[in-house]
PDB file of C-alpha atoms in Angstrom:
ATOM      1  CA  MET A  28      55.569  10.396 116.078  1.00  0.00           C
ATOM      2  CA  GLU A  29      56.126  13.129 113.500  1.00  0.00           C
ATOM      3  CA  TYR A  30      59.143  12.907 111.179  1.00  0.00           C
ATOM      4  CA  SER A  31      60.390  15.291 108.498  1.00  0.00           C
ATOM      5  CA  ILE A  32      62.981  13.995 106.031  1.00  0.00           C
ATOM      6  CA  THR A  33      63.950  14.302 102.367  1.00  0.00           C
ATOM      7  CA  HIS A  34      62.337  11.921  99.883  1.00  0.00           C
ATOM      8  CA  ASN A  35      65.692  10.285  99.101  1.00  0.00           C
ATOM      9  CA  GLU A  36      65.933   9.156 102.718  1.00  0.00           C
ATOM     10  CA  ILE A  37      62.518   7.485 102.888  1.00  0.00           C
ATOM     11  CA  GLY A  38      63.678   4.007 101.819  1.00  0.00           C
ATOM     12  CA  GLN A  39      66.481   3.974 104.371  1.00  0.00           C
ATOM     13  CA  PHE A  40      64.249   5.528 107.041  1.00  0.00           C
ATOM     14  CA  TYR A  41      61.543   2.896 106.549  1.00  0.00           C
ATOM     15  CA  ASN A  42      64.048   0.036 106.736  1.00  0.00           C
ATOM     16  CA  ASN A  43      65.726   1.382 109.862  1.00  0.00           C
ATOM     17  CA  ASN A  44      62.492   2.083 111.722  1.00  0.00           C
ATOM     18  CA  TYR A  45      60.145  -0.710 110.654  1.00  0.00           C
ATOM     19  CA  ALA A  46      62.061  -3.587 109.048  1.00  0.00           C
ATOM     20  CA  LYS A  47      63.025  -5.472 112.207  1.00  0.00           C
ATOM     21  CA  VAL A  48      60.337  -7.968 113.205  1.00  0.00           C
ATOM     22  CA  CYS A  49      61.310  -8.854 116.761  1.00  0.00           C
ATOM     23  CA  SER A  50      59.831  -6.935 119.686  1.00  0.00           C
ATOM     24  CA  ASP A  51      60.166  -7.219 123.447  1.00  0.00           C
ATOM     25  CA  ASN A  52      56.428  -6.722 123.964  1.00  0.00           C
ATOM     26  CA  ALA A  53      53.790  -9.425 123.629  1.00  0.00           C
ATOM     27  CA  PHE A  54      51.833  -6.976 121.474  1.00  0.00           C
ATOM     28  CA  SER A  55      52.333  -3.329 120.602  1.00  0.00           C
ATOM     29  CA  SER A  56      51.108  -0.713 118.132  1.00  0.00           C
ATOM     30  CA  ARG A  57      52.279   2.692 116.962  1.00  0.00           C
ATOM     31  CA  CYS A  58      51.449   5.373 114.419  1.00  0.00           C
ATOM     32  CA  ASP A  59      54.011   7.615 112.672  1.00  0.00           C
ATOM     33  CA  ASN A  60      53.545  10.472 110.219  1.00  0.00           C
ATOM     34  CA  ILE A  61      56.422  11.122 107.821  1.00  0.00           C
ATOM     35  CA  THR A  62      56.662  14.362 105.841  1.00  0.00           C
ATOM     36  CA  SER A  63      59.153  14.813 103.012  1.00  0.00           C
ATOM     37  CA  ASP A  64      59.655  17.454 100.359  1.00  0.00           C
ATOM     38  CA  ILE A  65      57.488  15.614  97.802  1.00  0.00           C
ATOM     39  CA  LEU A  66      55.914  12.628  99.564  1.00  0.00           C
ATOM     40  CA  ASN A  67      53.803  12.379 102.721  1.00  0.00           C
ATOM     41  CA  MET A  68      53.433   9.017 104.419  1.00  0.00           C
ATOM     42  CA  SER A  69      51.719   7.617 107.498  1.00  0.00           C
ATOM     43  CA  VAL A  70      52.540   4.210 108.969  1.00  0.00           C
ATOM     44  CA  ASN A  71      50.338   2.340 111.433  1.00  0.00           C
ATOM     45  CA  GLU A  72      52.158  -0.657 112.861  1.00  0.00           C
ATOM     46  CA  TRP A  73      51.036  -3.662 114.913  1.00  0.00           C
ATOM     47  CA  ARG A  74      53.555  -6.269 116.073  1.00  0.00           C
ATOM     48  CA  THR A  75      54.365  -9.216 118.299  1.00  0.00           C
ATOM     49  CA  PRO A  76      57.821 -10.747 118.862  1.00  0.00           C
ATOM     50  CA  GLU A  77      57.370 -12.804 115.652  1.00  0.00           C
ATOM     51  CA  LEU A  78      54.935 -10.982 113.389  1.00  0.00           C
ATOM     52  CA  LYS A  79      54.113  -7.466 112.274  1.00  0.00           C
ATOM     53  CA  ALA A  80      51.593  -5.665 110.072  1.00  0.00           C
ATOM     54  CA  HIS A  81      51.599  -2.180 108.541  1.00  0.00           C
ATOM     55  CA  LEU A  82      48.896   0.070 107.152  1.00  0.00           C
ATOM     56  CA  ILE A  83      50.694   2.603 104.961  1.00  0.00           C
ATOM     57  CA  GLN A  84      49.157   5.678 103.342  1.00  0.00           C
ATOM     58  CA  THR A  85      51.080   7.883 100.906  1.00  0.00           C
ATOM     59  CA  GLN A  86      50.405  10.911  98.767  1.00  0.00           C
ATOM     60  CA  ALA A  87      52.967  12.418  96.394  1.00  0.00           C
ATOM     61  CA  GLN A  88      53.152  16.027  95.243  1.00  0.00           C
ATOM     62  CA  ARG A  89      54.652  14.812  91.939  1.00  0.00           C
ATOM     63  CA  ASP A  90      55.537  11.521  90.245  1.00  0.00           C
ATOM     64  CA  VAL A  91      58.359   9.996  92.264  1.00  0.00           C
ATOM     65  CA  GLN A  92      60.322   6.785  92.714  1.00  0.00           C
ATOM     66  CA  ILE A  93      61.673   5.697  96.095  1.00  0.00           C
ATOM     67  CA  LEU A  94      64.616   3.299  96.189  1.00  0.00           C
ATOM     68  CA  GLY A  95      64.782   0.794  99.026  1.00  0.00           C
ATOM     69  CA  GLY A  96      64.810  -2.817 100.102  1.00  0.00           C
ATOM     70  CA  ILE A  97      63.837  -4.850 103.163  1.00  0.00           C
ATOM     71  CA  LYS A  98      66.916  -6.387 104.719  1.00  0.00           C
ATOM     72  CA  GLU A  99      65.326  -9.336 106.452  1.00  0.00           C
ATOM     73  CA  GLU A 100      64.261 -12.872 105.612  1.00  0.00           C
ATOM     74  CA  ALA A 101      60.508 -12.618 105.495  1.00  0.00           C
ATOM     75  CA  VAL A 102      57.477 -13.328 103.354  1.00  0.00           C
ATOM     76  CA  VAL A 103      55.478 -10.146 102.737  1.00  0.00           C
ATOM     77  CA  LEU A 104      51.714 -10.175 102.153  1.00  0.00           C
ATOM     78  CA  HIS A 105      50.925  -6.974 100.252  1.00  0.00           C
ATOM     79  CA  PHE A 106      47.317  -5.725  99.862  1.00  0.00           C
ATOM     80  CA  VAL A 107      46.475  -2.610  97.852  1.00  0.00           C
ATOM     81  CA  CYS A 108      43.421  -0.921  99.394  1.00  0.00           C
ATOM     82  CA  ASN A 109      43.544   2.177  97.201  1.00  0.00           C
ATOM     83  CA  GLY A 110      45.670   3.452  94.354  1.00  0.00           C
ATOM     84  CA  THR A 111      48.334   1.349  92.664  1.00  0.00           C
ATOM     85  CA  THR A 112      51.555  -0.255  93.842  1.00  0.00           C
ATOM     86  CA  ALA A 113      54.284  -0.304  91.191  1.00  0.00           C
ATOM     87  CA  ILE A 114      57.437  -2.175  92.243  1.00  0.00           C
ATOM     88  CA  THR A 115      60.528  -2.840  90.122  1.00  0.00           C
ATOM     89  CA  GLU A 116      63.298  -5.117  91.388  1.00  0.00           C
ATOM     90  CA  GLU A 117      66.982  -4.790  90.616  1.00  0.00           C
ATOM     91  CA  GLN A 118      66.705  -7.644  88.133  1.00  0.00           C
ATOM     92  CA  ALA A 119      64.068  -5.563  86.282  1.00  0.00           C
ATOM     93  CA  HIS A 120      61.134  -7.747  87.364  1.00  0.00           C
ATOM     94  CA  SER A 121      58.180  -5.356  87.552  1.00  0.00           C
ATOM     95  CA  SER A 122      54.967  -5.859  89.491  1.00  0.00           C
ATOM     96  CA  ILE A 123      51.924  -3.591  89.331  1.00  0.00           C
ATOM     97  CA  ILE A 124      49.189  -4.258  91.871  1.00  0.00           C
ATOM     98  CA  LYS A 125      45.982  -2.274  91.584  1.00  0.00           C
ATOM     99  CA  ARG A 126      43.222  -1.527  94.067  1.00  0.00           C
ATOM    100  CA  ASN A 127      41.479  -4.567  95.558  1.00  0.00           C
ATOM    101  CA  ALA A 128      44.316  -6.884  94.560  1.00  0.00           C
ATOM    102  CA  ASN A 129      47.230  -8.395  96.467  1.00  0.00           C
ATOM    103  CA  ASN A 130      50.323 -10.539  96.087  1.00  0.00           C
ATOM    104  CA  VAL A 131      52.982 -12.290  98.151  1.00  0.00           C
ATOM    105  CA  PHE A 132      56.679 -11.439  97.993  1.00  0.00           C
ATOM    106  CA  CYS A 133      59.960 -12.454  99.497  1.00  0.00           C
ATOM    107  CA  ALA A 134      61.748  -9.614 101.239  1.00  0.00           C
ATOM    108  CA  THR A 135      65.076  -9.003  99.530  1.00  0.00           C
ATOM    109  CA  GLU A 136      68.147  -6.870  99.997  1.00  0.00           C
ATOM    110  CA  ASN A 137      68.102  -6.099  96.274  1.00  0.00           C
ATOM    111  CA  ALA A 138      67.361  -2.507  95.351  1.00  0.00           C
ATOM    112  CA  VAL A 139      63.606  -2.072  94.812  1.00  0.00           C
ATOM    113  CA  LYS A 140      61.960   0.966  93.225  1.00  0.00           C
ATOM    114  CA  HIS A 141      58.533   1.983  94.485  1.00  0.00           C
ATOM    115  CA  SER A 142      56.723   4.325  92.083  1.00  0.00           C
ATOM    116  CA  PHE A 143      54.115   6.848  93.248  1.00  0.00           C
ATOM    117  CA  ARG A 144      52.004   9.014  90.947  1.00  0.00           C
ATOM    118  CA  LYS A 145      51.249  12.648  91.631  1.00  0.00           C
ATOM    119  CA  GLY A 146      48.058  13.225  93.636  1.00  0.00           C
ATOM    120  CA  GLU A 147      47.196   9.531  93.967  1.00  0.00           C
ATOM    121  CA  ASN A 148      46.123   8.474  97.439  1.00  0.00           C
ATOM    122  CA  ASN A 149      47.807   5.124  98.017  1.00  0.00           C
ATOM    123  CA  ILE A 150      46.721   2.886 100.873  1.00  0.00           C
ATOM    124  CA  TYR A 151      48.181  -0.565 101.375  1.00  0.00           C
ATOM    125  CA  PHE A 152      48.291  -3.163 104.102  1.00  0.00           C
ATOM    126  CA  LYS A 153      51.352  -5.369 104.612  1.00  0.00           C
ATOM    127  CA  VAL A 154      52.045  -8.391 106.793  1.00  0.00           C
ATOM    128  CA  PHE A 155      55.590  -9.629 107.446  1.00  0.00           C
ATOM    129  CA  LEU A 156      56.130 -13.341 108.196  1.00  0.00           C
ATOM    130  CA  PRO A 157      59.720 -14.406 109.014  1.00  0.00           C
ATOM    131  CA  TYR A 158      61.083 -17.406 107.112  1.00  0.00           C
ATOM    132  CA  SER A 159      61.492 -19.219 110.431  1.00  0.00           C
ATOM    133  CA  TYR A 160      57.760 -18.826 111.067  1.00  0.00           C
ATOM    134  CA  ILE A 161      56.791 -19.924 107.537  1.00  0.00           C
ATOM    135  CA  ASN A 162      59.216 -22.875 107.582  1.00  0.00           C
ATOM    136  CA  THR A 163      57.571 -24.170 110.754  1.00  0.00           C
ATOM    137  CA  LYS A 164      54.195 -24.106 108.989  1.00  0.00           C
ATOM    138  CA  ILE A 165      55.696 -25.808 105.926  1.00  0.00           C
ATOM    139  CA  GLU A 166      56.989 -28.649 108.115  1.00  0.00           C
ATOM    140  CA  GLN A 167      53.570 -29.051 109.753  1.00  0.00           C
ATOM    141  CA  TYR A 168      51.486 -28.747 106.577  1.00  0.00           C
ATOM    142  CA  PRO A 169      53.712 -29.329 103.513  1.00  0.00           C
ATOM    143  CA  ASP A 170      50.773 -29.812 101.142  1.00  0.00           C
ATOM    144  CA  VAL A 171      49.161 -26.529 102.208  1.00  0.00           C
ATOM    145  CA  PHE A 172      52.266 -24.346 102.274  1.00  0.00           C
ATOM    146  CA  GLY A 173      54.194 -25.922  99.412  1.00  0.00           C
ATOM    147  CA  THR A 174      53.643 -22.852  97.234  1.00  0.00           C
ATOM    148  CA  LEU A 175      55.319 -20.639  99.831  1.00  0.00           C
ATOM    149  CA  SER A 176      58.228 -23.063 100.053  1.00  0.00           C
ATOM    150  CA  THR A 177      58.804 -22.707  96.298  1.00  0.00           C
ATOM    151  CA  MET A 178      58.507 -18.935  96.559  1.00  0.00           C
ATOM    152  CA  ILE A 179      61.166 -18.751  99.285  1.00  0.00           C
ATOM    153  CA  LYS A 180      63.554 -20.867  97.222  1.00  0.00           C
ATOM    154  CA  ASN A 181      63.057 -18.692  94.145  1.00  0.00           C
ATOM    155  CA  GLN A 182      63.098 -15.369  96.041  1.00  0.00           C
ATOM    156  CA  CYS A 183      60.287 -13.871  93.959  1.00  0.00           C
ATOM    157  CA  PRO A 184      56.530 -13.169  93.946  1.00  0.00           C
ATOM    158  CA  VAL A 185      54.413 -16.317  94.099  1.00  0.00           C
ATOM    159  CA  LEU A 186      52.312 -15.310  91.109  1.00  0.00           C
ATOM    160  CA  LYS A 187      54.326 -14.167  88.119  1.00  0.00           C
ATOM    161  CA  ASN A 188      51.364 -13.989  85.746  1.00  0.00           C
ATOM    162  CA  GLY A 189      48.923 -11.987  87.816  1.00  0.00           C
ATOM    163  CA  ASN A 190      47.834 -10.802  91.224  1.00  0.00           C
ATOM    164  CA  ILE A 191      45.269 -12.171  93.659  1.00  0.00           C
ATOM    165  CA  ALA A 192      41.796 -10.676  94.090  1.00  0.00           C
ATOM    166  CA  THR A 193      41.176  -9.226  97.559  1.00  0.00           C
ATOM    167  CA  THR A 194      37.858 -10.679  98.699  1.00  0.00           C
ATOM    168  CA  LEU A 195      35.403  -9.250 101.210  1.00  0.00           C
ATOM    169  CA  GLU A 196      36.510 -11.976 103.623  1.00  0.00           C
ATOM    170  CA  MET A 197      40.094 -10.731 103.357  1.00  0.00           C
ATOM    171  CA  LYS A 198      38.989  -7.142 103.936  1.00  0.00           C
ATOM    172  CA  THR A 199      37.085  -8.203 107.041  1.00  0.00           C
ATOM    173  CA  VAL A 200      40.127 -10.011 108.441  1.00  0.00           C
ATOM    174  CA  ILE A 201      42.360  -7.007 107.712  1.00  0.00           C
ATOM    175  CA  LYS A 202      39.934  -4.821 109.653  1.00  0.00           C
ATOM    176  CA  GLN A 203      40.048  -7.304 112.538  1.00  0.00           C
ATOM    177  CA  ILE A 204      43.866  -7.320 112.538  1.00  0.00           C
ATOM    178  CA  ARG A 205      43.864  -3.531 112.735  1.00  0.00           C
ATOM    179  CA  SER A 206      41.581  -3.630 115.787  1.00  0.00           C
ATOM    180  CA  ALA A 207      43.511  -6.380 117.600  1.00  0.00           C
ATOM    181  CA  GLN A 208      44.531  -4.011 120.391  1.00  0.00           C
ATOM    182  CA  ALA A 209      40.916  -3.893 121.549  1.00  0.00           C
ATOM    183  CA  MET A 210      41.279  -7.542 122.633  1.00  0.00           C
ATOM    184  CA  GLY A 211      43.462  -6.504 125.578  1.00  0.00           C
ATOM    185  CA  THR A 212      45.526  -9.374 126.980  1.00  0.00           C
ATOM    186  CA  LEU A 213      44.201 -11.623 124.204  1.00  0.00           C
ATOM    187  CA  ALA A 214      45.617  -9.316 121.500  1.00  0.00           C
ATOM    188  CA  PRO A 215      48.804 -11.335 120.740  1.00  0.00           C
ATOM    189  CA  ILE A 216      46.877 -14.580 120.175  1.00  0.00           C
ATOM    190  CA  TYR A 217      44.105 -12.817 118.264  1.00  0.00           C
ATOM    191  CA  PHE A 218      46.646 -10.960 116.089  1.00  0.00           C
ATOM    192  CA  GLU A 219      48.503 -14.131 115.111  1.00  0.00           C
ATOM    193  CA  THR A 220      45.303 -16.101 114.507  1.00  0.00           C
ATOM    194  CA  LYS A 221      43.907 -13.442 112.197  1.00  0.00           C
ATOM    195  CA  ILE A 222      47.175 -13.185 110.261  1.00  0.00           C
ATOM    196  CA  GLN A 223      47.096 -16.958 109.746  1.00  0.00           C
ATOM    197  CA  GLU A 224      43.498 -16.653 108.539  1.00  0.00           C
ATOM    198  CA  LEU A 225      44.480 -13.927 106.076  1.00  0.00           C
ATOM    199  CA  LEU A 226      47.341 -16.058 104.738  1.00  0.00           C
ATOM    200  CA  LEU A 227      45.037 -19.055 104.270  1.00  0.00           C
ATOM    201  CA  LEU A 228      42.532 -16.904 102.384  1.00  0.00           C
ATOM    202  CA  GLN A 229      45.365 -15.845 100.083  1.00  0.00           C
ATOM    203  CA  LEU A 230      46.414 -19.442  99.522  1.00  0.00           C
ATOM    204  CA  GLN A 231      42.809 -20.301  98.714  1.00  0.00           C
ATOM    205  CA  GLN A 232      42.727 -17.555  96.075  1.00  0.00           C
ATOM    206  CA  MET A 233      46.031 -18.783  94.648  1.00  0.00           C
ATOM    207  CA  GLN A 234      44.507 -22.223  94.151  1.00  0.00           C
ATOM    208  CA  LYS A 235      41.578 -20.658  92.310  1.00  0.00           C
ATOM    209  CA  HIS A 236      44.006 -18.608  90.251  1.00  0.00           C
ATOM    210  CA  THR A 237      45.991 -21.637  89.049  1.00  0.00           C
ATOM    211  CA  CYS A 238      43.377 -24.421  89.215  1.00  0.00           C
ATOM    212  CA  PRO A 239      42.957 -25.967  85.711  1.00  0.00           C
ATOM    213  CA  ASP A 240      39.438 -27.138  86.535  1.00  0.00           C
ATOM    214  CA  CYS A 241      38.127 -23.657  87.452  1.00  0.00           C
ATOM    215  CA  LYS A 242      35.522 -22.205  85.110  1.00  0.00           C
ATOM    216  CA  TYR A 243      37.231 -18.845  84.659  1.00  0.00           C
ATOM    217  CA  TYR A 244      40.537 -18.051  82.987  1.00  0.00           C
ATOM    218  CA  THR A 245      43.423 -15.752  83.801  1.00  0.00           C
ATOM    219  CA  HIS A 246      42.611 -13.325  80.983  1.00  0.00           C
ATOM    220  CA  TYR A 247      39.310 -12.430  82.740  1.00  0.00           C
ATOM    221  CA  GLN A 248      41.060 -11.314  85.914  1.00  0.00           C
ATOM    222  CA  GLU A 249      41.471  -7.627  85.092  1.00  0.00           C
ATOM    223  CA  GLN A 250      37.893  -7.344  83.838  1.00  0.00           C
ATOM    224  CA  LEU A 251      36.497  -9.050  86.950  1.00  0.00           C
ATOM    225  CA  ASN A 252      38.493  -6.784  89.257  1.00  0.00           C
ATOM    226  CA  GLU A 253      37.266  -3.770  87.306  1.00  0.00           C
ATOM    227  CA  ALA A 254      33.654  -4.984  87.645  1.00  0.00           C
ATOM    228  CA  ARG A 255      34.121  -5.359  91.391  1.00  0.00           C
ATOM    229  CA  ASN A 256      35.629  -1.860  91.632  1.00  0.00           C
ATOM    230  CA  LEU A 257      32.688  -0.386  89.720  1.00  0.00           C
ATOM    231  CA  ILE A 258      30.268  -2.034  92.150  1.00  0.00           C
ATOM    232  CA  GLU A 259      32.129  -0.645  95.162  1.00  0.00           C
ATOM    233  CA  ASN A 260      32.508   2.842  93.672  1.00  0.00           C
ATOM    234  CA  ASP A 261      28.776   3.081  92.884  1.00  0.00           C
ATOM    235  CA  PHE A 262      27.293   0.888  95.605  1.00  0.00           C
ATOM    236  CA  GLN A 263      24.589   3.462  96.408  1.00  0.00           C
ATOM    237  CA  THR A 264      23.318   3.567  92.817  1.00  0.00           C
ATOM    238  CA  PRO A 265      24.913   0.462  91.282  1.00  0.00           C
ATOM    239  CA  PRO A 266      24.905  -0.317  87.573  1.00  0.00           C
ATOM    240  CA  THR A 267      22.704  -3.100  86.274  1.00  0.00           C
ATOM    241  CA  ILE A 268      24.374  -6.340  85.271  1.00  0.00           C
ATOM    242  CA  ALA A 269      23.870  -5.364  81.631  1.00  0.00           C
ATOM    243  CA  GLN A 270      25.571  -2.004  82.222  1.00  0.00           C
ATOM    244  CA  LEU A 271      28.367  -3.657  84.186  1.00  0.00           C
ATOM    245  CA  ALA A 272      28.972  -6.230  81.462  1.00  0.00           C
ATOM    246  CA  GLN A 273      29.093  -3.537  78.792  1.00  0.00           C
ATOM    247  CA  GLU A 274      31.473  -1.418  80.874  1.00  0.00           C
ATOM    248  CA  VAL A 275      34.042  -4.215  81.306  1.00  0.00           C
ATOM    249  CA  GLY A 276      33.592  -5.757  77.853  1.00  0.00           C
ATOM    250  CA  MET A 277      32.033  -9.110  78.741  1.00  0.00           C
ATOM    251  CA  SER A 278      28.711 -10.772  78.018  1.00  0.00           C
ATOM    252  CA  GLU A 279      26.247 -10.882  80.913  1.00  0.00           C
ATOM    253  CA  THR A 280      26.408 -14.683  81.119  1.00  0.00           C
ATOM    254  CA  VAL A 281      30.217 -14.822  81.136  1.00  0.00           C
ATOM    255  CA  LEU A 282      30.405 -11.996  83.682  1.00  0.00           C
ATOM    256  CA  LYS A 283      27.898 -13.558  86.082  1.00  0.00           C
ATOM    257  CA  THR A 284      29.463 -17.023  85.911  1.00  0.00           C
ATOM    258  CA  ASN A 285      33.045 -15.899  86.301  1.00  0.00           C
ATOM    259  CA  PHE A 286      32.307 -13.252  88.935  1.00  0.00           C
ATOM    260  CA  LYS A 287      30.770 -15.870  91.190  1.00  0.00           C
ATOM    261  CA  ASN A 288      33.635 -18.321  90.674  1.00  0.00           C
ATOM    262  CA  TYR A 289      36.271 -15.650  91.210  1.00  0.00           C
ATOM    263  CA  PHE A 290      34.817 -13.818  94.222  1.00  0.00           C
ATOM    264  CA  GLY A 291      32.738 -16.605  95.740  1.00  0.00           C
ATOM    265  CA  ASN A 292      29.501 -14.630  95.481  1.00  0.00           C
ATOM    266  CA  THR A 293      27.008 -13.425  92.895  1.00  0.00           C
ATOM    267  CA  ILE A 294      27.140  -9.806  91.738  1.00  0.00           C
ATOM    268  CA  TYR A 295      24.071  -8.884  93.785  1.00  0.00           C
ATOM    269  CA  GLY A 296      25.314 -10.974  96.702  1.00  0.00           C
ATOM    270  CA  TYR A 297      28.612  -9.091  96.651  1.00  0.00           C
ATOM    271  CA  LEU A 298      26.779  -5.755  96.549  1.00  0.00           C
ATOM    272  CA  PHE A 299      24.634  -6.818  99.508  1.00  0.00           C
ATOM    273  CA  GLU A 300      27.669  -7.838 101.591  1.00  0.00           C
ATOM    274  CA  TYR A 301      29.493  -4.625 100.717  1.00  0.00           C
ATOM    275  CA  ARG A 302      26.515  -2.480 101.746  1.00  0.00           C
ATOM    276  CA  MET A 303      26.180  -4.386 104.999  1.00  0.00           C
ATOM    277  CA  ASN A 304      29.864  -3.788 105.775  1.00  0.00           C
ATOM    278  CA  ILE A 305      29.316  -0.048 105.251  1.00  0.00           C
ATOM    279  CA  ALA A 306      26.226  -0.102 107.457  1.00  0.00           C
ATOM    280  CA  GLU A 307      28.007  -2.036 110.211  1.00  0.00           C
ATOM    281  CA  LYS A 308      30.850   0.518 110.336  1.00  0.00           C
ATOM    282  CA  LEU A 309      28.407   3.435 110.454  1.00  0.00           C
ATOM    283  CA  LEU A 310      26.410   1.849 113.273  1.00  0.00           C
ATOM    284  CA  GLN A 311      29.573   1.228 115.285  1.00  0.00           C
ATOM    285  CA  ASN A 312      31.408   4.487 114.648  1.00  0.00           C
ATOM    286  CA  THR A 313      28.827   7.240 114.075  1.00  0.00           C
ATOM    287  CA  THR A 314      25.699   8.721 115.663  1.00  0.00           C
ATOM    288  CA  TYR A 315      23.772   8.832 112.383  1.00  0.00           C
ATOM    289  CA  THR A 316      20.101   7.898 112.545  1.00  0.00           C
ATOM    290  CA  ILE A 317      18.973   4.589 111.077  1.00  0.00           C
ATOM    291  CA  ALA A 318      17.388   6.469 108.172  1.00  0.00           C
ATOM    292  CA  GLU A 319      20.673   8.279 107.463  1.00  0.00           C
ATOM    293  CA  ILE A 320      22.638   5.034 107.617  1.00  0.00           C
ATOM    294  CA  ALA A 321      20.121   3.394 105.301  1.00  0.00           C
ATOM    295  CA  GLU A 322      20.625   6.166 102.756  1.00  0.00           C
ATOM    296  CA  GLN A 323      24.425   6.083 103.016  1.00  0.00           C
ATOM    297  CA  SER A 324      24.354   2.294 102.599  1.00  0.00           C
ATOM    298  CA  GLY A 325      22.416   2.590  99.357  1.00  0.00           C
ATOM    299  CA  TYR A 326      18.846   1.969 100.568  1.00  0.00           C
ATOM    300  CA  GLU A 327      16.130   4.448  99.620  1.00  0.00           C
ATOM    301  CA  HIS A 328      13.779   3.285 102.392  1.00  0.00           C
ATOM    302  CA  ALA A 329      14.801   2.645 106.002  1.00  0.00           C
ATOM    303  CA  SER A 330      12.339  -0.261 106.212  1.00  0.00           C
ATOM    304  CA  HIS A 331      14.067  -2.048 103.306  1.00  0.00           C
ATOM    305  CA  PHE A 332      17.419  -1.448 104.969  1.00  0.00           C
ATOM    306  CA  THR A 333      16.183  -2.864 108.293  1.00  0.00           C
ATOM    307  CA  THR A 334      14.878  -6.000 106.571  1.00  0.00           C
ATOM    308  CA  ALA A 335      18.190  -6.502 104.749  1.00  0.00           C
ATOM    309  CA  PHE A 336      20.213  -5.888 107.917  1.00  0.00           C
ATOM    310  CA  LYS A 337      18.161  -8.444 109.883  1.00  0.00           C
ATOM    311  CA  ARG A 338      18.748 -10.989 107.119  1.00  0.00           C
ATOM    312  CA  LYS A 339      22.502 -10.484 107.462  1.00  0.00           C
ATOM    313  CA  PHE A 340      22.980 -10.073 111.221  1.00  0.00           C
ATOM    314  CA  GLY A 341      19.836 -11.590 112.732  1.00  0.00           C
ATOM    315  CA  VAL A 342      18.901  -8.406 114.627  1.00  0.00           C
ATOM    316  CA  SER A 343      17.635  -4.944 113.757  1.00  0.00           C
ATOM    317  CA  PRO A 344      20.117  -2.081 113.209  1.00  0.00           C
ATOM    318  CA  THR A 345      18.967  -0.458 116.459  1.00  0.00           C
ATOM    319  CA  SER A 346      19.507  -3.651 118.467  1.00  0.00           C
ATOM    320  CA  TYR A 347      22.913  -4.167 116.836  1.00  0.00           C
ATOM    321  CA  ARG A 348      24.006  -0.630 117.772  1.00  0.00           C
ATOM    322  CA  ILE A 349      22.962  -1.172 121.397  1.00  0.00           C
ATOM    323  CA  ARG A 350      24.820  -4.510 121.567  1.00  0.00           C
ATOM    324  CA  THR A 351      28.051  -3.096 120.179  1.00  0.00           C
ATOM    325  CA  ALA A 352      27.980   0.230 122.025  1.00  0.00           C
TER     326      ALA A 352
END
């Protein structure tokens, strides 16, 4: 659907059209484009009677703040895929989440300001979990979901001192959630299962974030996220570890050790997985030749790309394309 409204109406429009979780359908999806005088927004939505997820893209013609609030009792998983999310609550609690980071919030009726900067392309993925759904999980697994129980009681973000790194595993699950409709009659079960998996991956990162025995410390978080962003931005011609360390202001040894602890992979291992994700998407969604895909994935020689792809997926790129056609 196409909508045209004024920017002052966006908060109310979003709440009225997307806030309610319940649905009569076992699984449904929709896509809306919203045009305002200074802010353009698109919303992709997937939902079941209990759960829903949104992929939201915005671009502002000038710096703008949108006032709104979600009038439902739900836990919100918020992932920033691109740009920055700046949220200020009525009580003046401010949260800034940058690209490749995420956090968990309680939905609140309090006035919330969402800030958007001129020209910035913001993309974020949100999952809404009703309190009734979360409370059932807390009763079943109190030790696992105790953090969420505390969050609900306090009505605030789980992590007050920092956000959670979005791992490649999380990105893969988000992609799977977005393609749930392809599962046909299995879509409702698949959708819920993948949302649970995404939540558990977040809880795992929270434990790393607060674990006193971990080998990295909170003050490295911004530098590690910046290192990861540099790798993704320049995955075709990536910086050396020495260049990366210099860029983010860490020694090579500290960077390598903490990167692996934080993201669960070495720097070169992360680069390899990221390139393979790019290659997989190109094989599935384009008609590029193997040589072209190799080049776009950061490999100078198609033979090197084929060897790397076989190591990851167990088959050649050509065989993989035929299987997934």
